[in-house]
Short mmCIF file of C-alpha atoms in Angstrom, two decimals:
data_model
loop_
_atom_site.label_atom_id
_atom_site.label_comp_id
_atom_site.label_asym_id
_atom_site.label_seq_id
_atom_site.Cartn_x
_atom_site.Cartn_y
_atom_site.Cartn_z
CA MET A 529 -2.97 0.83 -0.49
CA SER A 530 -0.79 3.59 0.79
CA ARG A 531 -1.36 7.19 1.58
CA ARG A 532 -0.76 7.93 -2.09
CA TRP A 533 -4.34 6.99 -2.84
CA THR A 534 -7.02 9.48 -2.47
CA GLU A 535 -9.05 6.76 -0.88
CA ILE A 536 -7.64 4.08 1.14
CA GLY A 537 -6.93 1.85 -1.55
CA MET A 538 -3.36 0.86 -2.22
CA ALA A 539 -3.02 -1.54 0.70
CA LEU A 540 -4.15 1.01 1.55
CA ALA A 541 -3.63 2.73 -0.82
CA VAL A 542 -6.34 7.23 0.74
CA VAL A 543 -9.16 9.57 0.13
CA LEU A 544 -9.77 12.33 2.51
CA ILE A 545 -12.92 13.07 4.23
CA VAL A 546 -13.40 14.02 7.77
CA PRO A 547 -13.09 11.48 9.18
CA PRO A 548 -10.60 10.12 6.60
CA VAL A 549 -11.05 7.64 3.91
CA ILE A 550 -8.56 5.07 2.94
CA TRP A 551 -7.70 4.16 -0.55
CA GLY A 552 -9.66 0.08 -2.83
CA CYS A 553 -28.58 -8.85 -4.41
CA THR A 554 -30.23 -11.63 -4.48
CA VAL A 555 -27.99 -14.59 -5.13
CA GLN A 556 -29.19 -17.31 -7.46
CA GLY A 557 -27.43 -20.44 -6.27
CA THR A 558 -26.52 -22.32 -3.15
CA ALA A 559 -23.55 -21.27 -1.05
CA PRO A 560 -21.59 -23.83 0.97
CA SER A 561 -22.52 -24.17 4.61
CA PRO A 562 -20.55 -21.90 6.96
CA GLN A 563 -17.40 -23.40 8.41
CA PRO A 564 -16.23 -22.34 11.87
CA ALA A 565 -12.68 -21.26 12.61
CA THR A 566 -10.61 -24.18 13.78
CA GLY A 567 -7.29 -24.33 15.57
CA ASP A 568 -5.62 -25.20 18.79
CA LEU A 569 -6.20 -21.90 20.58
CA PRO A 570 -9.44 -20.87 22.26
CA SER A 571 -11.72 -18.33 20.65
CA ASN A 572 -12.64 -15.14 22.44
CA ALA A 573 -16.27 -14.16 22.58
CA ALA A 574 -17.20 -12.56 19.29
CA THR A 575 -18.27 -8.93 19.19
CA SER A 576 -21.28 -8.21 17.03
CA ILE A 577 -21.14 -5.54 14.34
CA THR A 578 -24.50 -5.28 12.71
CA PRO A 579 -24.89 -2.54 10.79
CA THR A 580 -31.54 -5.28 -6.40
CA VAL A 581 -30.41 -6.87 -8.75
CA THR A 582 -30.44 -10.58 -9.45
CA ILE A 583 -26.99 -11.97 -10.18
CA HIS A 584 -26.32 -15.54 -11.22
CA LEU A 585 -23.40 -17.47 -9.82
CA PRO A 586 -20.92 -18.57 -12.48
CA LEU A 587 -20.70 -22.25 -13.25
CA VAL A 588 -18.28 -23.86 -10.81
CA THR A 589 -16.93 -27.05 -12.30
CA SER A 590 -15.18 -28.39 -9.21
CA MET A 591 -14.88 -27.85 -5.50
CA PHE A 592 -11.46 -27.57 -3.95
CA SER A 593 -10.77 -30.53 -1.70
CA GLY A 594 -7.94 -31.53 0.58
CA ARG A 595 -5.34 -29.26 2.15
CA ASP A 596 -3.06 -28.63 -0.83
CA GLU A 597 -3.55 -24.87 -0.82
CA TRP A 598 -0.20 -24.55 -2.55
CA SER A 599 -1.70 -25.88 -5.78
CA LEU A 600 -3.82 -22.72 -5.99
CA TRP A 601 -0.73 -20.49 -6.25
CA ARG A 602 1.50 -22.31 -8.73
CA GLY A 603 -0.41 -21.28 -11.86
CA PRO A 604 -2.32 -20.98 -14.05
CA THR A 605 -4.47 -18.27 -12.48
CA ALA A 606 -6.86 -19.92 -10.01
CA LEU A 607 -7.83 -17.11 -7.61
CA ARG A 608 -9.55 -13.95 -8.81
CA GLY A 609 -11.28 -11.63 -6.39
CA ALA A 610 -11.01 -8.50 -4.30
CA ASN A 611 -9.84 -6.96 -1.06
CA VAL A 612 -12.03 -6.03 1.86
CA TYR A 613 -10.59 -3.36 4.13
CA GLN A 614 -11.08 -2.63 7.81
CA ARG A 615 -9.23 -0.69 10.47
CA ARG A 616 -9.54 0.10 14.14
CA VAL A 617 -12.22 2.64 14.91
CA TYR A 618 -11.20 5.82 16.76
CA PRO A 619 -14.44 7.37 18.06
CA GLU A 620 -12.70 10.64 18.86
CA LEU A 621 -11.77 10.93 15.16
CA ASP A 622 -14.46 8.91 13.39
CA GLY A 623 -17.52 9.85 15.37
CA THR A 624 -20.21 7.32 16.18
CA ASP A 625 -21.60 6.48 12.74
CA PHE A 626 -19.08 6.78 9.89
CA MET A 627 -17.06 3.61 10.64
CA GLY A 628 -19.88 1.72 12.33
CA PRO A 629 -20.63 0.95 15.98
CA GLY A 630 -17.93 -1.62 16.70
CA PRO A 631 -14.19 -1.52 17.47
CA VAL A 632 -13.37 -2.35 13.82
CA GLY A 633 -14.88 -0.78 10.74
CA PRO A 634 -16.39 -0.18 8.35
CA PRO A 635 -18.76 -3.09 8.98
CA TYR A 636 -19.22 -5.89 6.46
CA THR A 637 -22.24 -8.20 6.36
CA GLN A 638 -22.84 -11.69 5.04
CA GLU A 639 -24.69 -10.09 2.15
CA ASP A 640 -21.53 -8.18 1.20
CA PHE A 641 -19.55 -11.41 0.93
CA ASP A 642 -22.39 -13.21 -0.86
CA ARG A 643 -22.57 -10.50 -3.51
CA LEU A 644 -18.84 -10.69 -4.11
CA ALA A 645 -19.17 -14.41 -4.76
CA ALA A 646 -22.30 -13.89 -6.85
CA LEU A 647 -20.37 -11.67 -9.24
CA GLY A 648 -17.93 -14.52 -9.78
CA ALA A 649 -15.07 -13.87 -7.36
CA ASN A 650 -13.66 -16.90 -5.53
CA TYR A 651 -11.06 -15.12 -3.40
CA VAL A 652 -11.12 -12.38 -0.78
CA ASN A 653 -7.99 -10.73 0.54
CA ILE A 654 -8.85 -9.60 4.07
CA SER A 655 -6.84 -6.42 4.71
CA HIS A 656 -7.19 -6.26 8.47
CA PRO A 657 -5.60 -5.04 11.71
CA GLY A 658 -3.18 -7.52 13.25
CA LEU A 659 -4.27 -9.59 16.23
CA PHE A 660 -1.74 -8.06 18.64
CA THR A 661 -1.80 -4.62 20.19
CA GLU A 662 0.23 -1.85 18.58
CA ASP A 663 1.79 -0.66 21.83
CA PRO A 664 3.64 -2.73 24.45
CA PRO A 665 3.03 -5.09 26.01
CA TYR A 666 2.29 -6.76 22.69
CA THR A 667 -0.62 -9.06 23.49
CA VAL A 668 -3.72 -10.44 21.78
CA ASP A 669 -6.46 -7.90 21.16
CA PRO A 670 -9.74 -9.83 21.62
CA ASP A 671 -11.70 -7.35 19.50
CA MET A 672 -9.42 -7.80 16.48
CA GLU A 673 -9.47 -11.58 16.88
CA ALA A 674 -13.25 -11.81 17.13
CA ASN A 675 -13.69 -9.57 14.11
CA LEU A 676 -11.32 -11.62 11.96
CA ASP A 677 -13.09 -14.82 13.02
CA ARG A 678 -16.34 -13.28 11.89
CA LEU A 679 -15.01 -12.22 8.49
CA LEU A 680 -13.57 -15.67 7.84
CA ASP A 681 -16.84 -17.32 8.76
CA MET A 682 -18.67 -15.06 6.30
CA ALA A 683 -16.12 -15.83 3.58
CA ALA A 684 -16.65 -19.54 4.20
CA GLN A 685 -20.42 -19.23 3.98
CA ALA A 686 -20.09 -17.29 0.72
CA GLY A 687 -17.78 -19.90 -0.80
CA LEU A 688 -14.67 -17.71 -0.95
CA PHE A 689 -11.05 -18.59 -0.38
CA ALA A 690 -9.36 -16.10 1.96
CA VAL A 691 -5.92 -14.63 2.57
CA ILE A 692 -5.24 -12.88 5.87
CA THR A 693 -3.28 -9.64 5.45
CA PHE A 694 -2.15 -7.67 8.49
CA ARG A 695 -2.01 -3.91 8.13
CA THR A 696 -1.03 -3.22 11.71
CA GLY A 697 0.64 -4.93 14.63
CA PRO A 698 3.33 -4.38 17.26
CA GLY A 699 4.91 -1.02 16.52
CA ARG A 700 2.71 -0.18 13.52
CA SER A 701 -0.58 1.72 13.59
CA GLU A 702 -2.97 2.25 10.69
CA PHE A 703 -1.84 5.83 10.25
CA TRP A 704 1.07 4.85 8.02
CA ALA A 705 -1.61 4.75 5.33
CA PHE A 706 -2.61 8.36 6.05
CA TRP A 707 0.91 9.71 5.91
CA GLY A 708 0.96 13.50 5.68
CA GLU A 709 -2.68 13.96 6.67
CA ASP A 710 -1.94 14.94 10.26
CA THR A 711 -2.58 18.41 11.60
CA ASP A 712 1.11 19.35 11.64
CA SER A 713 1.66 18.41 8.01
CA ASP A 714 -1.65 19.86 6.86
CA PRO A 715 -2.95 22.46 9.34
CA GLU A 716 -6.02 23.23 7.23
CA GLU A 717 -7.33 19.75 6.38
CA GLY A 718 -5.37 17.40 8.63
CA TRP A 719 -7.69 15.22 10.70
CA PHE A 720 -5.51 13.61 13.36
CA ASP A 721 -2.72 14.57 15.72
CA PRO A 722 0.77 13.28 14.81
CA SER A 723 0.76 11.29 18.06
CA TYR A 724 -1.39 8.68 16.27
CA TYR A 725 1.57 7.71 14.12
CA ASN A 726 3.39 4.58 15.21
CA ASN A 727 6.12 3.18 12.95
CA ARG A 728 8.26 1.77 15.73
CA VAL A 729 8.43 -1.65 14.08
CA TRP A 730 11.18 -0.25 11.84
CA VAL A 731 13.47 0.86 14.66
CA ASP A 732 12.64 -1.26 17.73
CA PRO A 733 13.79 -4.90 18.03
CA ALA A 734 11.08 -5.56 20.64
CA ALA A 735 8.37 -4.49 18.19
CA GLN A 736 9.84 -6.74 15.51
CA GLU A 737 9.89 -9.64 17.96
CA GLY A 738 6.25 -8.82 18.72
CA TRP A 739 5.39 -9.01 15.02
CA VAL A 740 7.04 -12.44 14.85
CA ALA A 741 5.08 -13.62 17.90
CA MET A 742 1.83 -12.26 16.46
CA TRP A 743 2.19 -14.33 13.32
CA ARG A 744 3.16 -17.48 15.22
CA TYR A 745 -0.03 -17.08 17.24
CA THR A 746 -2.12 -16.32 14.15
CA ALA A 747 -0.81 -19.32 12.22
CA GLN A 748 -1.51 -21.66 15.11
CA ARG A 749 -5.04 -20.29 15.38
CA TYR A 750 -6.00 -20.49 11.69
CA ARG A 751 -3.80 -23.28 10.34
CA ASN A 752 -6.77 -25.60 9.88
CA HIS A 753 -9.36 -23.06 8.82
CA PRO A 754 -11.13 -24.47 5.76
CA VAL A 755 -10.93 -21.33 3.60
CA VAL A 756 -7.61 -19.76 4.63
CA VAL A 757 -5.16 -20.27 1.77
CA GLY A 758 -2.51 -17.73 2.68
CA TYR A 759 -0.93 -15.46 5.28
CA ASP A 760 0.18 -12.06 3.95
CA LEU A 761 2.75 -10.90 6.50
CA MET A 762 2.53 -7.11 6.21
CA CYS A 763 0.51 -4.82 4.03
CA GLU A 764 2.89 -2.56 2.11
CA PRO A 765 6.15 -2.41 4.06
CA ASN A 766 7.15 1.24 3.83
CA SER A 767 10.06 2.22 6.07
CA ASN A 768 11.60 3.80 2.97
CA GLU A 769 9.11 6.64 3.40
CA VAL A 770 8.05 6.79 7.05
CA GLY A 771 11.23 5.60 8.75
CA GLY A 772 10.45 5.04 12.41
CA TYR A 773 8.47 8.26 12.79
CA PRO A 774 7.84 9.73 15.32
CA ASP A 775 10.72 7.93 17.07
CA THR A 776 13.02 8.84 14.18
CA GLU A 777 12.77 11.19 11.24
CA PRO A 778 11.09 9.98 8.03
CA LEU A 779 13.42 8.65 5.33
CA ASP A 780 11.44 9.66 2.22
CA LEU A 781 13.54 7.46 -0.08
CA TRP A 782 11.91 6.24 -3.30
CA ASP A 783 14.91 4.86 -5.17
CA PRO A 784 15.38 1.23 -4.07
CA GLU A 785 19.07 1.31 -4.98
CA GLU A 786 19.60 4.31 -2.73
CA PHE A 787 17.56 2.83 0.09
CA TYR A 788 19.34 -0.52 0.16
CA ALA A 789 22.78 1.04 -0.24
CA GLU A 790 22.22 2.99 2.96
CA TYR A 791 19.83 0.86 5.01
CA GLY A 792 20.15 -2.72 3.77
CA GLY A 793 20.65 -5.10 6.68
CA THR A 794 19.36 -2.62 9.28
CA LEU A 795 16.07 -2.74 11.17
CA TYR A 796 14.58 -0.67 8.34
CA ASP A 797 15.16 -3.58 5.96
CA TRP A 798 12.15 -5.88 5.59
CA ASN A 799 14.52 -8.55 4.27
CA GLN A 800 15.99 -8.98 7.74
CA LEU A 801 12.60 -9.23 9.51
CA TYR A 802 10.30 -11.28 7.32
CA PRO A 803 12.42 -14.49 7.33
CA ASP A 804 12.04 -14.61 11.12
CA ILE A 805 8.27 -14.37 10.71
CA VAL A 806 8.30 -17.19 8.17
CA SER A 807 10.32 -19.37 10.54
CA ALA A 808 7.92 -18.68 13.41
CA ILE A 809 4.91 -19.61 11.27
CA ARG A 810 6.55 -22.83 10.14
CA GLU A 811 7.07 -23.87 13.77
CA VAL A 812 3.29 -24.32 14.03
CA ASP A 813 2.03 -24.47 10.45
CA PRO A 814 4.21 -26.09 7.78
CA GLU A 815 1.56 -26.02 5.06
CA THR A 816 -0.31 -22.74 4.62
CA PRO A 817 1.21 -20.59 1.86
CA ILE A 818 2.88 -17.37 2.98
CA LEU A 819 2.60 -14.17 0.93
CA ILE A 820 5.34 -11.55 1.03
CA GLY A 821 5.43 -8.13 -0.62
CA GLY A 822 8.45 -5.89 -0.94
CA MET A 823 9.35 -2.48 0.38
CA GLY A 824 8.11 0.69 -1.29
CA TYR A 825 4.48 -0.23 -0.61
CA SER A 826 5.07 -3.50 -2.53
CA ALA A 827 5.33 -1.63 -5.83
CA VAL A 828 6.53 -3.62 -8.83
CA GLU A 829 9.71 -1.53 -8.97
CA TRP A 830 10.77 -2.84 -5.54
CA LEU A 831 10.16 -6.54 -6.22
CA PRO A 832 13.73 -7.31 -7.40
CA TYR A 833 15.07 -6.15 -4.03
CA LEU A 834 13.02 -8.70 -2.11
CA GLU A 835 15.36 -11.53 -1.14
CA PRO A 836 13.53 -14.88 -1.40
CA VAL A 837 13.58 -17.07 1.67
CA ASP A 838 14.34 -20.79 1.70
CA ASP A 839 10.76 -21.98 2.02
CA PRO A 840 9.00 -23.96 -0.73
CA ARG A 841 5.52 -22.55 -0.05
CA VAL A 842 6.05 -18.80 -0.34
CA VAL A 843 4.31 -16.50 -2.83
CA TYR A 844 5.82 -13.10 -3.56
CA THR A 845 3.42 -10.25 -4.19
CA VAL A 846 3.12 -6.84 -5.78
CA HIS A 847 0.58 -4.05 -5.56
CA GLN A 848 -0.01 -2.53 -8.96
CA TYR A 849 -1.46 0.98 -9.26
CA GLU A 850 0.86 2.36 -11.93
CA PRO A 851 0.71 4.69 -13.68
CA PHE A 852 -0.37 6.41 -10.49
CA VAL A 853 -0.88 9.75 -12.24
CA TYR A 854 -3.62 8.03 -14.25
CA THR A 855 -5.21 5.59 -11.80
CA HIS A 856 -5.62 8.20 -9.05
CA GLN A 857 -6.91 11.27 -10.89
CA GLU A 858 -9.56 13.13 -8.93
CA PRO A 859 -12.51 14.85 -10.61
CA PRO A 860 -12.83 17.27 -12.21
CA ASP A 861 -9.20 17.00 -13.34
CA LEU A 862 -9.52 13.82 -15.39
CA THR A 863 -7.07 14.91 -18.08
CA ARG A 864 -5.27 11.61 -18.71
CA THR A 865 -6.94 8.75 -20.51
CA TYR A 866 -6.09 5.13 -21.29
CA PRO A 867 -4.70 4.43 -23.75
CA GLY A 868 -3.05 7.80 -24.01
CA THR A 869 0.15 9.80 -24.01
CA PHE A 870 1.35 11.50 -20.83
CA ASP A 871 4.25 11.54 -18.39
CA ALA A 872 3.70 8.28 -16.54
CA ASP A 873 7.12 7.82 -14.93
CA TRP A 874 7.82 11.27 -13.50
CA ASP A 875 10.68 12.07 -15.90
CA GLY A 876 9.04 15.15 -17.39
CA GLU A 877 8.55 13.54 -20.81
CA PRO A 878 5.27 12.15 -22.16
CA GLU A 879 5.19 8.56 -23.40
CA PRO A 880 2.54 6.26 -24.85
CA VAL A 881 0.67 4.47 -22.05
CA ASP A 882 -1.06 1.38 -23.36
CA ARG A 883 -0.93 -2.40 -23.16
CA ALA A 884 2.72 -2.39 -24.25
CA TRP A 885 3.53 0.01 -21.40
CA LEU A 886 1.88 -2.32 -18.88
CA GLU A 887 3.64 -5.33 -20.37
CA ALA A 888 7.00 -3.59 -20.00
CA LEU A 889 6.17 -2.84 -16.36
CA LEU A 890 5.30 -6.47 -15.67
CA ALA A 891 8.55 -7.64 -17.25
CA THR A 892 10.02 -7.07 -13.78
CA VAL A 893 7.65 -9.74 -12.46
CA ASP A 894 8.60 -12.08 -15.30
CA GLU A 895 12.29 -11.69 -14.53
CA PHE A 896 11.79 -12.27 -10.80
CA GLN A 897 9.82 -15.45 -11.41
CA THR A 898 12.37 -16.75 -13.89
CA GLU A 899 15.38 -15.94 -11.73
CA HIS A 900 14.02 -17.45 -8.52
CA GLY A 901 11.54 -20.04 -9.73
CA VAL A 902 8.79 -18.74 -7.44
CA PRO A 903 5.14 -17.74 -7.91
CA VAL A 904 4.06 -14.10 -7.82
CA ALA A 905 0.56 -12.77 -7.11
CA VAL A 906 -1.03 -9.33 -7.41
CA ASN A 907 -3.02 -8.99 -4.22
CA GLU A 908 -3.82 -5.33 -4.80
CA PHE A 909 -4.46 -3.45 -8.03
CA GLY A 910 -7.05 -1.07 -9.29
CA VAL A 911 -8.17 2.20 -10.79
CA MET A 912 -10.58 4.86 -9.61
CA ARG A 913 -13.95 4.18 -11.20
CA TRP A 914 -14.23 7.50 -13.04
CA GLU A 915 -10.91 7.43 -14.91
CA PRO A 916 -11.31 7.82 -18.69
CA GLY A 917 -10.69 4.42 -20.25
CA ALA A 918 -10.78 2.56 -16.94
CA ASP A 919 -12.44 -0.43 -18.57
CA ALA A 920 -9.73 -0.74 -21.23
CA PHE A 921 -7.03 -0.30 -18.59
CA MET A 922 -8.43 -3.08 -16.42
CA ALA A 923 -9.04 -5.34 -19.41
CA ASP A 924 -5.42 -5.08 -20.52
CA GLN A 925 -4.07 -5.45 -17.02
CA MET A 926 -6.21 -8.43 -16.05
CA ASP A 927 -5.42 -10.12 -19.35
CA LEU A 928 -1.70 -9.68 -18.70
CA PHE A 929 -2.17 -11.25 -15.27
CA GLU A 930 -3.87 -14.22 -16.92
CA GLU A 931 -1.02 -14.62 -19.41
CA ARG A 932 1.39 -14.92 -16.48
CA GLY A 933 -0.81 -17.12 -14.31
CA LEU A 934 -0.95 -14.49 -11.55
CA ASN A 935 -3.65 -14.77 -8.89
CA ASN A 936 -5.11 -11.35 -8.24
CA ALA A 937 -7.35 -9.34 -5.91
CA LEU A 938 -8.51 -5.89 -6.94
CA TRP A 939 -8.90 -2.93 -4.65
CA LEU A 940 -11.65 -2.68 -3.38
CA TRP A 941 -14.80 -4.59 -2.54
CA GLU A 942 -16.58 -1.85 -0.63
CA THR A 943 -18.88 -2.35 2.32
CA SER A 944 -22.61 -1.69 2.07
CA TRP A 945 -22.44 0.37 5.29
CA ASP A 946 -24.09 3.53 3.98
CA PRO A 947 -22.38 6.26 6.04
CA TYR A 948 -19.01 5.01 4.79
CA ALA A 949 -19.98 3.91 1.28
CA GLU A 950 -21.57 7.25 0.45
CA GLU A 951 -18.34 9.08 1.25
CA VAL A 952 -15.62 6.59 0.31
CA ASN A 953 -16.24 5.05 -3.07
CA ALA A 954 -13.52 5.99 -5.55
CA PHE A 955 -12.68 2.31 -6.07
CA ASN A 956 -16.26 1.03 -5.93
CA PHE A 957 -16.65 -0.08 -9.55
CA ARG A 958 -20.31 -0.95 -8.91
CA PHE A 959 -21.13 2.77 -8.74
CA GLY A 960 -20.10 3.39 -12.35
CA PRO A 961 -18.09 6.33 -13.77
CA ASP A 962 -20.23 9.21 -12.45
CA PRO A 963 -18.41 10.60 -9.38
CA ASP A 964 -21.72 11.76 -7.91
CA ASN A 965 -23.46 8.39 -8.16
CA THR A 966 -23.56 6.17 -5.06
CA THR A 967 -25.84 3.37 -6.22
CA GLU A 968 -25.05 0.30 -8.27
CA VAL A 969 -25.37 0.78 -12.03
CA PRO A 970 -24.22 -1.20 -15.07
CA SER A 971 -20.88 -0.12 -16.50
CA ASP A 972 -18.19 -1.21 -18.92
CA LEU A 973 -15.75 -1.45 -16.02
CA MET A 974 -18.01 -3.85 -14.15
CA ASP A 975 -18.41 -5.94 -17.30
CA VAL A 976 -14.64 -6.29 -17.66
CA ILE A 977 -14.09 -7.29 -14.04
CA THR A 978 -16.90 -9.82 -13.90
CA ALA A 979 -15.86 -11.32 -17.24
CA TYR A 980 -12.51 -12.26 -15.73
CA TRP A 981 -14.08 -13.40 -12.47
CA SER A 982 -16.34 -15.70 -14.48
CA ARG A 983 -13.25 -17.78 -15.32
CA ASN A 984 -13.07 -19.05 -11.74
CA THR A 985 -13.76 -22.78 -11.48
CA LEU A 986 -12.74 -23.58 -7.89
CA ARG A 987 -14.33 -22.82 -4.54
CA PRO A 988 -13.67 -24.08 -1.01
#
């Protein structure tokens, strides 16, 4: 989610606590044996991060075999699951407990992955720091690599397909997702110095070359991993807002027509960078599907401006949190409900917001698929758990995804790490609609989500 969340949700989407928050059992059944990471590059020593109810695994009618990961993306819907989110830990900002004891947090355990699978999910989108350092020289960060290896091993043991999404990398720090929460922008509640910002990837050719090299390395490392079914090149490209700050001023442009009229073809334009990343990946891995979201935090509105690349195994993606004024209401001001009537598109006029409204929004996806003959996936979507009518909203949205054959991963499958989970839980549907509750309870929203997850029939 992006900084627009009140919790890191929208690929990042962000909730504020100090330190900040970024904005979403006992298993009956036998999980597949864990599969180690495989590839042609050596592994670094792994760093250790260690921090009911009975749920029955859904009937799985077949196990995925072979290496034709592409078949999972061509439709009908085959992958239904959730994101897990981690970022680098900054002890000077996060303290010693909130994000866990390791270099990456919050910590996830095997039990976290097992529970996700037990509820019916067959897919985890790993929203993770990139494997290269954010500042030059752009080289492999052993801590990030070891942590990603560990997450993939846990996904394999739980029987989950995985997509690797990089939130950071050469010239891009995690703080793009906390835009405006620095002490200069918000002297009263800001929690970090503006020096933590790094958006150089949008203005520095060397940083862009570093991003290309990072993905070439990553693809060579994980090209034969048994559960990896996709590489998501960048979580929510967003130069339209942040520019190259602090090297340049922010752009703060939200009209795609205006942005591309002025900055199309420049370093700010994701369309001129991502094809180079695709080419670098294909030098070492011709098979693994590649996922690509558009500018504007991969919002549906920006999808038509994404220029498809000449590669037959690319999936284009959107992040769907609209109407944002509904999905991100904070208590006690929960004034909008679904279905309902309110100003959902910022034009000052109320309109009916219901299934028809969502269908009209997704018409943009339909048109993109028809025009280009390519698959689209929704690898982030969600609603804060306390929103009035959240269950109906998710039921309509997930049903519309099914009608279109869209694979999807909701935001967010939260960690069980208590110091974090007790503070950051707006997207934790397992906690129910009561904002003050931080334990798992039955809810209509959970019933909707697990009903759709129960349709999964494939596992690694």
